[in-house]
Amino acid sequence: QVHVVESGGGLVQTGGSLTLSCSVSGHPGTRYAMAWFRRAPGKERELVAIISWMSDTYYSDPVKGRFRISRDNAKTTIYLQMTNLKPEDTAVYYCAADRDSGLYGTPTSRYEYDWWGQGTQVTVSS
């Protein structure tokens, strides 16, 4: 059974920085893309960033230039470095993995992701 676990959320002031981590365990047995999504109060879950198995990246417009997604050499842990945080970044951040993405896939739909973490809260105070 595959497990996805996020960590690193917390409270930060506007303009501050925070780094989230996400680890996959349980032998997925495939090459998989990983992504960060977020859900703000009263809003739908939205894509934040994706990293393919070969470390190609994709960012949503609201975070482009401020957030950076990366992956460790073992491919099992990803990070989301968030800088210049804004109150509108306040949300529960979820990590997900897509078992069918292959080497270079960067699927943008949440429905393509098979394994999800429980989420970690990020709160940006104004």
XYZ file of N, CA and C in Angstrom:
378
model
N 0.842 -1.182 0.000
C 0.000 0.000 0.000
C 0.887 1.245 0.000
N 0.545 2.188 -0.863
C 1.332 3.412 -0.995
C 0.825 4.454 -0.018
N 1.762 5.128 0.638
C 1.422 6.197 1.578
C 2.094 7.487 1.126
N 1.359 8.577 1.273
C 1.862 9.906 0.947
C 1.709 10.769 2.191
N 2.805 11.390 2.621
C 2.774 12.162 3.859
C 3.422 13.525 3.638
N 2.675 14.582 3.959
C 3.185 15.942 3.851
C 3.643 16.437 5.221
N 4.539 17.421 5.194
C 4.952 18.097 6.427
C 5.444 19.489 6.085
N 5.543 20.334 7.113
C 6.147 21.638 6.924
C 5.203 22.819 6.921
N 3.912 22.580 7.058
C 2.987 23.703 7.089
C 3.136 24.524 8.353
N 2.456 25.674 8.385
C 2.517 26.512 9.565
C 1.996 27.890 9.296
N 2.271 28.782 10.232
C 1.836 30.171 10.155
C 3.026 31.053 9.808
N 2.829 31.942 8.841
C 3.901 32.828 8.408
C 3.303 34.181 8.056
N 4.093 35.223 8.166
C 3.616 36.551 7.825
C 3.721 36.804 6.329
N 2.950 37.759 5.866
C 3.024 38.160 4.456
C 4.465 38.510 4.080
N 4.893 37.978 2.938
C 6.260 38.207 2.488
C 7.248 37.170 2.975
N 6.811 36.305 3.861
C 7.686 35.284 4.420
C 7.834 34.075 3.520
N 8.570 33.089 4.023
C 8.850 31.878 3.262
C 8.546 30.639 4.087
N 8.281 29.566 3.394
C 7.976 28.292 4.038
C 8.304 27.187 3.042
N 8.792 26.045 3.532
C 9.065 24.908 2.665
C 8.257 23.701 3.125
N 7.521 23.118 2.200
C 6.758 21.899 2.449
C 7.523 20.698 1.907
N 7.352 19.572 2.573
C 7.942 18.310 2.127
C 6.858 17.267 1.956
N 7.127 16.312 1.072
C 6.170 15.224 0.851
C 6.947 13.965 0.498
N 6.658 12.889 1.186
C 7.333 11.623 0.938
C 6.349 10.538 0.558
N 6.766 9.695 -0.387
C 5.977 8.550 -0.824
C 6.668 7.278 -0.343
N 5.911 6.371 0.241
C 6.466 5.104 0.696
C 5.540 3.974 0.296
N 6.043 2.749 0.357
C 5.207 1.600 0.067
C 5.401 1.007 -1.314
N 6.482 1.371 -2.001
C 6.839 0.759 -3.275
C 5.751 0.918 -4.336
N 5.599 2.095 -4.880
C 4.618 2.295 -5.937
C 4.835 1.407 -7.156
N 6.080 0.979 -7.435
C 6.344 0.065 -8.527
C 6.229 0.681 -9.900
N 6.324 1.995 -9.977
C 6.191 2.651 -11.268
C 6.885 4.009 -11.185
N 7.041 4.636 -12.336
C 7.605 5.985 -12.366
C 6.441 6.977 -12.348
N 6.449 7.899 -11.410
C 5.263 8.696 -11.180
C 5.592 10.173 -11.043
N 4.706 10.988 -11.559
C 4.784 12.421 -11.327
C 4.220 12.714 -9.940
N 4.665 13.822 -9.366
C 4.126 14.268 -8.087
C 3.735 15.728 -8.200
N 2.784 16.109 -7.385
C 2.258 17.469 -7.497
C 1.799 17.989 -6.145
N 1.702 19.301 -6.085
C 1.080 19.979 -4.957
C -0.213 20.622 -5.434
N -1.258 20.406 -4.682
C -2.529 21.087 -4.871
C -2.814 21.844 -3.573
N -3.773 22.744 -3.646
C -4.199 23.431 -2.428
C -5.694 23.709 -2.486
N -6.261 23.818 -1.291
C -7.680 24.139 -1.194
C -7.848 25.226 -0.152
N -8.274 26.374 -0.618
C -8.548 27.500 0.271
C -9.983 27.403 0.774
N -10.308 28.013 1.899
C -11.674 27.963 2.427
C -12.690 28.442 1.398
N -13.705 27.621 1.162
C -14.765 28.001 0.246
C -14.427 27.882 -1.227
N -13.272 27.322 -1.528
C -12.854 27.205 -2.926
C -12.579 25.751 -3.293
N -12.502 25.515 -4.603
C -12.171 24.190 -5.092
C -10.665 23.921 -4.929
N -10.337 22.644 -4.904
C -8.926 22.275 -4.871
C -8.289 22.677 -6.197
N -7.136 23.343 -6.131
C -6.480 23.811 -7.350
C -5.027 23.353 -7.405
N -4.549 23.241 -8.628
C -3.176 22.830 -8.847
C -2.210 23.944 -8.475
N -1.098 23.591 -7.849
C -0.045 24.541 -7.515
C 1.175 24.293 -8.393
N 1.706 23.074 -8.359
C 2.923 22.767 -9.111
C 3.028 21.267 -9.306
N 3.741 20.886 -10.377
C 3.946 19.479 -10.718
C 5.424 19.254 -10.996
N 5.898 18.055 -10.680
C 7.242 17.654 -11.092
C 7.175 16.238 -11.625
N 7.710 16.039 -12.818
C 7.693 14.724 -13.437
C 8.772 13.829 -12.830
N 8.742 12.561 -13.237
C 9.773 11.629 -12.770
C 11.167 12.129 -13.141
N 11.270 12.756 -14.326
C 12.559 13.274 -14.796
C 12.777 14.735 -14.397
N 11.947 15.228 -13.501
C 12.082 16.557 -12.902
C 11.708 17.724 -13.811
N 10.916 17.465 -14.857
C 10.285 18.587 -15.554
C 9.253 19.198 -14.611
N 9.096 20.520 -14.691
C 8.200 21.183 -13.751
C 7.129 22.007 -14.456
N 6.063 22.234 -13.725
C 4.950 23.065 -14.206
C 4.419 23.826 -13.004
N 4.088 25.106 -13.215
C 3.553 25.930 -12.133
C 2.271 26.614 -12.581
N 1.347 26.750 -11.655
C 0.155 27.531 -11.951
C 0.530 29.006 -11.940
N -0.253 29.811 -12.632
C 0.068 31.234 -12.748
C 0.168 31.959 -11.406
N -0.732 31.692 -10.447
C -0.658 32.450 -9.182
C 0.649 32.269 -8.403
N 1.358 31.181 -8.642
C 2.565 30.917 -7.845
C 3.847 31.012 -8.661
N 3.703 31.190 -9.957
C 4.877 31.225 -10.824
C 5.820 32.359 -10.399
N 7.093 32.035 -10.278
C 8.078 33.027 -9.857
C 8.244 33.146 -8.354
N 7.328 32.568 -7.577
C 7.412 32.638 -6.113
C 7.653 31.274 -5.479
N 7.138 30.221 -6.099
C 7.258 28.866 -5.560
C 8.210 28.065 -6.433
N 8.868 27.105 -5.800
C 9.762 26.211 -6.539
C 9.557 24.788 -6.051
N 9.294 23.883 -6.999
C 9.116 22.470 -6.670
C 10.385 21.725 -7.049
N 10.784 20.775 -6.212
C 11.986 19.992 -6.489
C 11.792 18.565 -5.998
N 12.688 17.696 -6.443
C 12.565 16.264 -6.119
C 13.936 15.733 -5.745
N 13.992 14.847 -4.745
C 15.286 14.320 -4.326
C 15.764 13.238 -5.300
N 17.031 12.848 -5.153
C 17.620 11.886 -6.091
C 16.947 10.518 -6.020
N 16.399 10.179 -4.877
C 15.711 8.892 -4.738
C 14.319 8.919 -5.358
N 13.879 10.105 -5.740
C 12.576 10.298 -6.410
C 11.378 10.120 -5.490
N 11.611 9.875 -4.209
C 10.486 9.578 -3.329
C 10.024 10.767 -2.492
N 10.789 11.852 -2.523
C 10.439 13.028 -1.727
C 10.472 14.269 -2.607
N 9.454 15.100 -2.458
C 9.442 16.374 -3.160
C 9.322 17.501 -2.155
N 9.684 18.681 -2.621
C 9.660 19.863 -1.772
C 8.946 20.992 -2.514
N 8.341 21.869 -1.750
C 7.750 23.069 -2.316
C 8.288 24.247 -1.517
N 9.215 24.974 -2.136
C 9.765 26.172 -1.511
C 8.875 27.341 -1.890
N 8.283 27.963 -0.882
C 7.343 29.051 -1.100
C 7.946 30.341 -0.561
N 8.050 31.328 -1.407
C 8.601 32.622 -1.001
C 7.611 33.725 -1.311
N 7.858 34.891 -0.728
C 6.981 36.045 -0.931
C 5.512 35.646 -0.755
N 5.224 34.975 0.324
C 3.872 34.463 0.560
C 2.872 35.583 0.759
N 1.652 35.329 0.286
C 0.569 36.296 0.353
C -0.602 35.686 1.120
N -1.481 36.504 1.668
C -2.651 35.957 2.378
C -3.477 35.006 1.505
N -3.525 35.263 0.209
C -4.291 34.391 -0.679
C -3.647 33.023 -0.896
N -2.443 32.827 -0.382
C -1.821 31.505 -0.417
C -2.294 30.623 0.736
N -3.057 31.204 1.656
C -3.582 30.440 2.779
C -4.492 29.322 2.273
N -4.170 28.096 2.675
C -4.913 26.925 2.198
C -4.363 25.673 2.871
N -5.096 24.596 2.683
C -4.542 23.275 2.998
C -3.828 22.792 1.735
N -2.576 22.434 1.888
C -1.771 21.982 0.760
C -1.695 20.460 0.766
N -2.007 19.888 -0.383
C -2.023 18.442 -0.544
C -0.952 17.997 -1.535
N -0.307 16.895 -1.224
C 0.638 16.266 -2.120
C -0.026 15.075 -2.776
N 0.290 14.836 -4.045
C -0.318 13.727 -4.763
C 0.679 13.126 -5.736
N 0.434 11.867 -6.100
C 1.286 11.163 -7.062
C 0.419 10.454 -8.090
N 0.883 10.454 -9.333
C 0.162 9.838 -10.442
C 0.959 8.644 -10.957
N 0.468 7.442 -10.776
C 1.208 6.222 -11.112
C 1.316 5.977 -12.615
N 0.546 6.698 -13.433
C 0.533 6.435 -14.877
C 1.251 7.508 -15.690
N 2.008 8.367 -15.057
C 2.567 9.516 -15.770
C 3.845 9.208 -16.531
N 4.515 8.084 -16.220
C 5.729 7.753 -16.937
C 6.883 8.680 -16.615
N 7.824 8.794 -17.544
C 9.048 9.557 -17.294
C 8.828 11.071 -17.318
N 8.013 11.544 -18.245
C 7.950 12.993 -18.489
C 6.574 13.611 -18.285
N 5.587 12.802 -17.905
C 4.238 13.337 -17.767
C 4.103 14.324 -16.628
N 3.291 15.367 -16.871
C 2.975 16.371 -15.851
C 1.475 16.626 -15.894
N 0.703 15.668 -15.443
C -0.752 15.814 -15.530
C -1.271 16.950 -14.674
N -2.171 17.742 -15.248
C -2.658 18.930 -14.549
C -4.005 18.729 -13.865
N -4.701 17.651 -14.181
C -6.004 17.412 -13.563
C -5.859 16.619 -12.273
N -6.544 17.047 -11.242
C -6.463 16.338 -9.963
C -7.004 14.924 -10.076
N -7.878 14.702 -11.043
C -8.507 13.386 -11.193
C -7.536 12.335 -11.733
N -6.387 12.765 -12.216
C -5.400 11.821 -12.731
C -4.484 11.297 -11.634
N -4.560 11.855 -10.457
C -3.669 11.478 -9.376
C -4.282 10.374 -8.523
N -3.464 9.372 -8.233
C -3.962 8.165 -7.588
C -3.747 8.140 -6.086
N -2.656 8.743 -5.628
C -2.327 8.688 -4.211
C -2.242 10.106 -3.657
N -2.861 10.306 -2.511
C -2.955 11.623 -1.903
C -2.551 11.582 -0.436
N -1.944 12.683 0.003
C -1.683 12.851 1.412
C -2.889 13.461 2.115
N -2.756 13.625 3.424
C -3.851 14.163 4.233
C -3.899 15.678 4.223
N -2.826 16.315 3.785
C -2.796 17.768 3.708
C -2.089 18.405 4.886
N -1.553 19.598 4.637
C -0.896 20.370 5.695
C -1.333 21.826 5.557
N -1.655 22.442 6.671
C -2.217 23.796 6.661
C -1.112 24.836 6.527
N -1.312 25.771 5.619
C -0.443 26.947 5.491
C -1.303 28.178 5.696
N -0.919 28.996 6.638
C -1.657 30.220 6.925
C -0.714 31.408 6.817
N -1.097 32.375 5.984
C -0.299 33.581 5.789
C -1.064 34.745 6.382
N -0.510 35.362 7.388
C -1.188 36.470 8.059
C -0.809 37.789 7.392
N -1.784 38.698 7.377
C -1.557 40.000 6.729
C -1.047 41.028 7.731
